[in-house]
Short mmCIF file of C-alpha atoms in Angstrom, two decimals:
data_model
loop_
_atom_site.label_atom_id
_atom_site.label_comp_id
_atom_site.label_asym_id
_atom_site.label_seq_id
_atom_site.Cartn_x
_atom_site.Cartn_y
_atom_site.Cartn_z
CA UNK Z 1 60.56 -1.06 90.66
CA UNK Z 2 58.83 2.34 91.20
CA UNK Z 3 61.20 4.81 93.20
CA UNK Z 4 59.77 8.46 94.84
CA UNK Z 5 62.84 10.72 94.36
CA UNK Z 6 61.14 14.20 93.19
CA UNK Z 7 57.64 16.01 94.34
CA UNK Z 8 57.27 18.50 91.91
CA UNK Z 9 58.06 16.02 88.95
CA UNK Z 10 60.93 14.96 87.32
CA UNK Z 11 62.35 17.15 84.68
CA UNK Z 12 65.60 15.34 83.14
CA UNK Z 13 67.03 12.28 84.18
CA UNK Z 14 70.50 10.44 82.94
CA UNK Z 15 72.14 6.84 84.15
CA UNK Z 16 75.93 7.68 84.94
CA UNK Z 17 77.57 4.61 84.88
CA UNK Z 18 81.04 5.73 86.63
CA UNK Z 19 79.01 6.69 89.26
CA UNK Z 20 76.82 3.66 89.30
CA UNK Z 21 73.57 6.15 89.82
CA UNK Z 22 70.53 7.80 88.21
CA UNK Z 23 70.82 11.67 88.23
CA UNK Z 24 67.76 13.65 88.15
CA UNK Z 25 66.58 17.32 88.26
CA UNK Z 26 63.41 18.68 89.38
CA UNK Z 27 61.61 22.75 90.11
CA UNK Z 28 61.39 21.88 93.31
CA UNK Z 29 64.31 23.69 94.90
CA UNK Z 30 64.65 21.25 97.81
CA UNK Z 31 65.20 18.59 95.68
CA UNK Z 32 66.85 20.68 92.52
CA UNK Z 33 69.41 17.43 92.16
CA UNK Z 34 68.78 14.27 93.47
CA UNK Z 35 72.00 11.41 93.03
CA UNK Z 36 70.23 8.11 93.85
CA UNK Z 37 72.78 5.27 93.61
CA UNK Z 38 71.34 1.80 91.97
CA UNK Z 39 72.90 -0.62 93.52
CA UNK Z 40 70.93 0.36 97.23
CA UNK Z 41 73.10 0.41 100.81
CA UNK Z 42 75.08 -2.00 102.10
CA UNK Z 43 73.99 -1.42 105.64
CA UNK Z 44 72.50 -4.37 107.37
CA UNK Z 45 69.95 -2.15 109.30
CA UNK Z 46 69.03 -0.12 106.50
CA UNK Z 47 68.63 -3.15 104.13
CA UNK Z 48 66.20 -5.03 106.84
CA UNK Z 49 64.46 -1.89 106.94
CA UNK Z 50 63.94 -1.45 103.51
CA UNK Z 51 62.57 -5.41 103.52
CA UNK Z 52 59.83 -4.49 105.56
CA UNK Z 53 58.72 -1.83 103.42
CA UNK Z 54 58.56 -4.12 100.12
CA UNK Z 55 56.40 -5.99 102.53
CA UNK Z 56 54.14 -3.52 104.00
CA UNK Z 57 54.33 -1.55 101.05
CA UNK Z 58 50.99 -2.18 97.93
CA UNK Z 59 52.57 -3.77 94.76
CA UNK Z 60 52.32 -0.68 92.54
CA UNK Z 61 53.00 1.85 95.31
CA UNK Z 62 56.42 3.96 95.03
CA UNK Z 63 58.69 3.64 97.80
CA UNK Z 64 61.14 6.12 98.49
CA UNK Z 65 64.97 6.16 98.51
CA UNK Z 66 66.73 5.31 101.90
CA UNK Z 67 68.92 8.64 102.78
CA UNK Z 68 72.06 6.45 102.49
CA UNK Z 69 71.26 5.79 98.80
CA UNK Z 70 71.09 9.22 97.50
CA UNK Z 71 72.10 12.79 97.76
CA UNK Z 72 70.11 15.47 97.67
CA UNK Z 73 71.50 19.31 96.13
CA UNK Z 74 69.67 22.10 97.41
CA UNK Z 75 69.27 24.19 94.42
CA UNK Z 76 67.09 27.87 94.43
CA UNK Z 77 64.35 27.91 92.36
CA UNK Z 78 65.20 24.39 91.49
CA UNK Z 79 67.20 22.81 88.30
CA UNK Z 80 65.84 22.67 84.63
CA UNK Z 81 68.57 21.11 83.22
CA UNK Z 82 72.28 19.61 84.12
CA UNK Z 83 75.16 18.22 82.67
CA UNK Z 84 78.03 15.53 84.38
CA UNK Z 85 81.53 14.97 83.27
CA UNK Z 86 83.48 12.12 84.62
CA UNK Z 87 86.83 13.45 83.31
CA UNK Z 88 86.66 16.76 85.33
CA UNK Z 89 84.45 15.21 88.24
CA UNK Z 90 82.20 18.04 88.19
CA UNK Z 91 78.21 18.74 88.00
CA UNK Z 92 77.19 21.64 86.33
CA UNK Z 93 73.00 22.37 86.53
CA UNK Z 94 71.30 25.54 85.35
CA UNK Z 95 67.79 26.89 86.05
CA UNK Z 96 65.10 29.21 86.39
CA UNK Z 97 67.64 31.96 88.14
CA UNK Z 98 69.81 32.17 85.05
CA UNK Z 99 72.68 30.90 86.83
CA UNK Z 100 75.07 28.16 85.67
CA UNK Z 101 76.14 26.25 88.94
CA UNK Z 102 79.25 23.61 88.98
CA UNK Z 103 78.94 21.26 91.55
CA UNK Z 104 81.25 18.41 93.15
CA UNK Z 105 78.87 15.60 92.90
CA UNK Z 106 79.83 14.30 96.07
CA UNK Z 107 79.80 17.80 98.08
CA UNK Z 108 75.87 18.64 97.72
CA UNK Z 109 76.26 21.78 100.16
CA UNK Z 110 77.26 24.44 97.96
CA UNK Z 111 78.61 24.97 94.26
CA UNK Z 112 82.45 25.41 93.75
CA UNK Z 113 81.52 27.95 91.30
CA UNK Z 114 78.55 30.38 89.47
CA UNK Z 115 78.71 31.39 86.01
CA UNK Z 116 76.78 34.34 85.50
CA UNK Z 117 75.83 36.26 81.97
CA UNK Z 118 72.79 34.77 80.87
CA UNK Z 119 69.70 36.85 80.58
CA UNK Z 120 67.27 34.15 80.45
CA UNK Z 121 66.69 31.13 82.13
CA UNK Z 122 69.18 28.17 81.38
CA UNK Z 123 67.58 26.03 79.02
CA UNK Z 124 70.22 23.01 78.28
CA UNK Z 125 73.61 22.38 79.26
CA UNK Z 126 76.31 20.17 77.60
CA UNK Z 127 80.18 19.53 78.60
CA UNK Z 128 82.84 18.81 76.12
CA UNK Z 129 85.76 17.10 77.93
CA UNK Z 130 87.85 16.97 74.80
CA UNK Z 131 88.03 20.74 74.13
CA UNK Z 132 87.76 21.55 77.88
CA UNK Z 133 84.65 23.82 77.35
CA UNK Z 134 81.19 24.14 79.16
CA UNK Z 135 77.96 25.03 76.70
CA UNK Z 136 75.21 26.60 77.81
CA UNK Z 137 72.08 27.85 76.43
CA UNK Z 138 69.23 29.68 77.59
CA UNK Z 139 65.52 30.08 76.62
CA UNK Z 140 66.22 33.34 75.00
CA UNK Z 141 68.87 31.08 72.56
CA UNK Z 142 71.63 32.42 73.54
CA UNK Z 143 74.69 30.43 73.24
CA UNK Z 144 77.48 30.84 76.05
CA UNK Z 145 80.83 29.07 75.74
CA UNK Z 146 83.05 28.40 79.39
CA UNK Z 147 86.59 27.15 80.10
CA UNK Z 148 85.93 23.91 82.19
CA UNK Z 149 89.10 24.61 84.18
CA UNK Z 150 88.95 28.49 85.13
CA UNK Z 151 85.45 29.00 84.70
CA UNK Z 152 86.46 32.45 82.30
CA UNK Z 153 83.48 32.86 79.55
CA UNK Z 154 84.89 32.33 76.05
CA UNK Z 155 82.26 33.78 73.59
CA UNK Z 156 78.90 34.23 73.27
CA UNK Z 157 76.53 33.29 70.34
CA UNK Z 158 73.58 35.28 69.89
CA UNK Z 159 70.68 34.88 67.56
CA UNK Z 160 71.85 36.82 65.20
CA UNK Z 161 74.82 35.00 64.41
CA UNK Z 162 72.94 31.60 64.70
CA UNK Z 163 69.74 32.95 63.56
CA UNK Z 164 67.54 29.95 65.08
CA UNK Z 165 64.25 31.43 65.20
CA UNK Z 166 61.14 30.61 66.93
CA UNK Z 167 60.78 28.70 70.30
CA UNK Z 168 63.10 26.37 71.28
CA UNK Z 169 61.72 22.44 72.20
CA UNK Z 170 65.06 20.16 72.32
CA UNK Z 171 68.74 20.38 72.01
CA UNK Z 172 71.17 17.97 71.16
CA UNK Z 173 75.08 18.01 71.30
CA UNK Z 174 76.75 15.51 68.83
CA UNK Z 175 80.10 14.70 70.38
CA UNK Z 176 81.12 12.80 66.67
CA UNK Z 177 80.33 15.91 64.31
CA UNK Z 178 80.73 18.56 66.86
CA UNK Z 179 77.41 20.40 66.01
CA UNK Z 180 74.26 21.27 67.82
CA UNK Z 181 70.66 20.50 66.52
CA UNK Z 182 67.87 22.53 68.20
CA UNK Z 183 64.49 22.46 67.29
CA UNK Z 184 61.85 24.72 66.87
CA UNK Z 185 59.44 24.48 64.22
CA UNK Z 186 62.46 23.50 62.10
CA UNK Z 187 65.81 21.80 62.96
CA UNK Z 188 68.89 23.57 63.02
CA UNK Z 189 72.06 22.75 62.82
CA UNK Z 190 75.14 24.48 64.84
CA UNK Z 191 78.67 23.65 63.12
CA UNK Z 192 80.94 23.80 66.28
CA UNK Z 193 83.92 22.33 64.71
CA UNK Z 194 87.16 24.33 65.06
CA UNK Z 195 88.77 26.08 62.34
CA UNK Z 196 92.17 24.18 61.93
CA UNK Z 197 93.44 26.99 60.57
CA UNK Z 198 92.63 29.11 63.19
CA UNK Z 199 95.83 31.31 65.34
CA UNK Z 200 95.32 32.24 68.30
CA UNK Z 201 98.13 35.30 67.58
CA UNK Z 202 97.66 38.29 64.69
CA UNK Z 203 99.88 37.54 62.08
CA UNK Z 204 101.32 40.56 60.12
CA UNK Z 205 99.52 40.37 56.65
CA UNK Z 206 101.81 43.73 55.17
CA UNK Z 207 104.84 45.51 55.96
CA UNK Z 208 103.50 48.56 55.53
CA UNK Z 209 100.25 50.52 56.54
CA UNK Z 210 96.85 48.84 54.47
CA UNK Z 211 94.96 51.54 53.15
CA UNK Z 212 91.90 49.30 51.57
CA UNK Z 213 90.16 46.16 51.93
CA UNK Z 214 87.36 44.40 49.79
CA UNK Z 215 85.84 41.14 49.44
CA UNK Z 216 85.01 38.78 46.78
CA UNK Z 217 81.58 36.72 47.63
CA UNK Z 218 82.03 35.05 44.60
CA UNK Z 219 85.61 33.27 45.59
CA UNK Z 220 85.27 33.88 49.23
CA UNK Z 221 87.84 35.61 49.42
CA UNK Z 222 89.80 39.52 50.90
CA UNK Z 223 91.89 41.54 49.11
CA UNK Z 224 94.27 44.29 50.54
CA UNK Z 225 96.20 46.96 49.05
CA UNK Z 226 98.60 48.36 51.24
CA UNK Z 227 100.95 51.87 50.87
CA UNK Z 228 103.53 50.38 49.21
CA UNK Z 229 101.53 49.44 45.93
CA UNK Z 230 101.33 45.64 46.99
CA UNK Z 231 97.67 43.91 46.61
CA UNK Z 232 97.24 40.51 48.82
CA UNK Z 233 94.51 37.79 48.12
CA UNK Z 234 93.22 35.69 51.34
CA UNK Z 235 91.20 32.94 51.99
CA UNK Z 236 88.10 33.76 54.11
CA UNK Z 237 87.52 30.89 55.58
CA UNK Z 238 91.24 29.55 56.38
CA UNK Z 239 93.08 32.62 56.18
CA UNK Z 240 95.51 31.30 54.08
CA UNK Z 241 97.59 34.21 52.07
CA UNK Z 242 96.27 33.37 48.25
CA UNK Z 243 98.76 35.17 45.87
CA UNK Z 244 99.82 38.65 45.70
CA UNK Z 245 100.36 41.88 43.30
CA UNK Z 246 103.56 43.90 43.42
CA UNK Z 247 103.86 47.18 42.58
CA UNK Z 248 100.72 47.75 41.54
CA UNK Z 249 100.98 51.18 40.70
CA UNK Z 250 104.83 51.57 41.42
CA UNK Z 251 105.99 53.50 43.82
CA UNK Z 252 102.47 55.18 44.84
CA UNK Z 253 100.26 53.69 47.16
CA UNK Z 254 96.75 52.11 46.27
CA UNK Z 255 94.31 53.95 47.44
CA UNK Z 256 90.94 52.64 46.55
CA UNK Z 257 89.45 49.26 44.94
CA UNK Z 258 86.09 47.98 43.64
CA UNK Z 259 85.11 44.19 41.96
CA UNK Z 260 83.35 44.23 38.48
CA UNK Z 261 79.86 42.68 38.71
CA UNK Z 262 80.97 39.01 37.93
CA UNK Z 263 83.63 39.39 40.69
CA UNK Z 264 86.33 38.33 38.25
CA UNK Z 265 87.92 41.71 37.57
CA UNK Z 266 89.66 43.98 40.51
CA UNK Z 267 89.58 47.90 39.23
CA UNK Z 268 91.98 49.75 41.38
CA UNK Z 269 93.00 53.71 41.89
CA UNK Z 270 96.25 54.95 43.47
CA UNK Z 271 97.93 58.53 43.89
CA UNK Z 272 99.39 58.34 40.74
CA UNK Z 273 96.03 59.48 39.40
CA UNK Z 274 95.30 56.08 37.36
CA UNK Z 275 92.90 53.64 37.44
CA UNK Z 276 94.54 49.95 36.79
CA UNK Z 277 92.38 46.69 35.98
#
């Protein structure tokens, strides 16, 4: 079968199954989204209707969707790209306009609510319903992250910390690994997986002020030296407290710190006018 849904041409299509119909997205701003169910209407009018247009109709000719069968989202300067998420019941398309639009799939009059941020047009959109959060990204490659619930932006990704160069062709969201691969002229690879280490509260590292701070490439690892003579080893990447020095150099505080070349020695200085290794 051969069904007319968009004029301008379809841009991105998906089957939802919980809705038991094809979603598809279009430039064409009176037909941005276009829901057309796959199971046709019920109606015995509409259904005798539709007959006589398989008959009258040439064999390889598309016919288009009865109104009953479909609804059509009204969507300025039409829809590039859109996501759907059964769990939330919510829509969420993005465009030429750099606005990310969440939708009620069943109320096609106007969004329930407009992201804005972006500074280029929305290039692919993703949900994940297990960690409540809305991706976006836009041609420019920036990467926007949104609470599914309140709509608040959580963080932004820029190329700089990504550094995907060159122009973007596809994305892809793996649910399983929790990465994104974009292409360009190379495949990258975006580790989105949480830190399971990671507190959301500022834990109190010393009990006094810290007067210096380095860090080890070579083990990955911070070191802090606080007034009270005490020098603390952390993890980088968990934040886990390592081991620690006490007194230092006594009762003064240290003051300043510096690795050897092989990273394995720590040289410190403190107001006692000595430098301890």
């Amino acid at each position: 079968a051969v069904v007319s849904t968009q004029s301008t041409g379809v841009v991105e299509l998906k089957y939802e199954d919980h809705l038991r119909s094809i979603i598809s997205c279009s430039n064409d701003p009176a037909s941005g989204i276009v829901i057309g169910n796959v199971v046709g209407s019920t109606n015995v009018e509409s259904a005798l209707r539709d007959t006589n247009m398989k008959r009258n109709a040439p064999t390889n000719s598309a016919r288009k969707r009865l109104s009953a069968d479909q609804t059509v989202f009204y969507v300025y300067k039409g829809v590039k790209t859109f996501a759907y998420s059964e769990s939330y019941n919510i829509l969420v398309t993005g465009g030429m306009d750099r606005l990310v639009r969440i939708w009620n799939p069943y109320v096609n009059t106007k969004p329930t609510a407009l992201l804005r941020g972006h500074n280029g047009p929305i290039f692919h959109l993703f949900i994940c319903d297990q960690e409540q959060r809305i991706y976006s990204i836009s041609t420019d490659k920036t990467i926007k992250v949104w609470d599914a619930q309140d709509h608040s932006l959580l963080c932004t990704i820029g190329i700089k910390s990504h550094m995907v160069h060159g122009e973007m062709t596809a994305v892809l969201y793996n649910e399983y690994t929790k990465a994104i691969a974009i292409t360009t002229d190379c495949l990258s690879i975006l580790n989105l997986r949480e830190n399971k280490y990671a507190q959301t509260e500022a834990t109190q590292t010393h009990r006094d002020g810290i007067h210096c701070i380095r860090y080890n490439p070579h083990f990955k690892q911070i070191v802090t030296a606080c007034n009270s003579s005490m020098i603390k080893v952390w993890d980088i990447e968990s934040g886990q407290h390592v081991f620690e020095y006490n007194n230092a150099h006594g009762n003064y505080a240290v003051t300043s710190m510096i690795f050897d070349s092989s990273g394995r020695r720590l040289v410190t200085g403190g107001r006692d006018g000595l430098l301890r290794i």
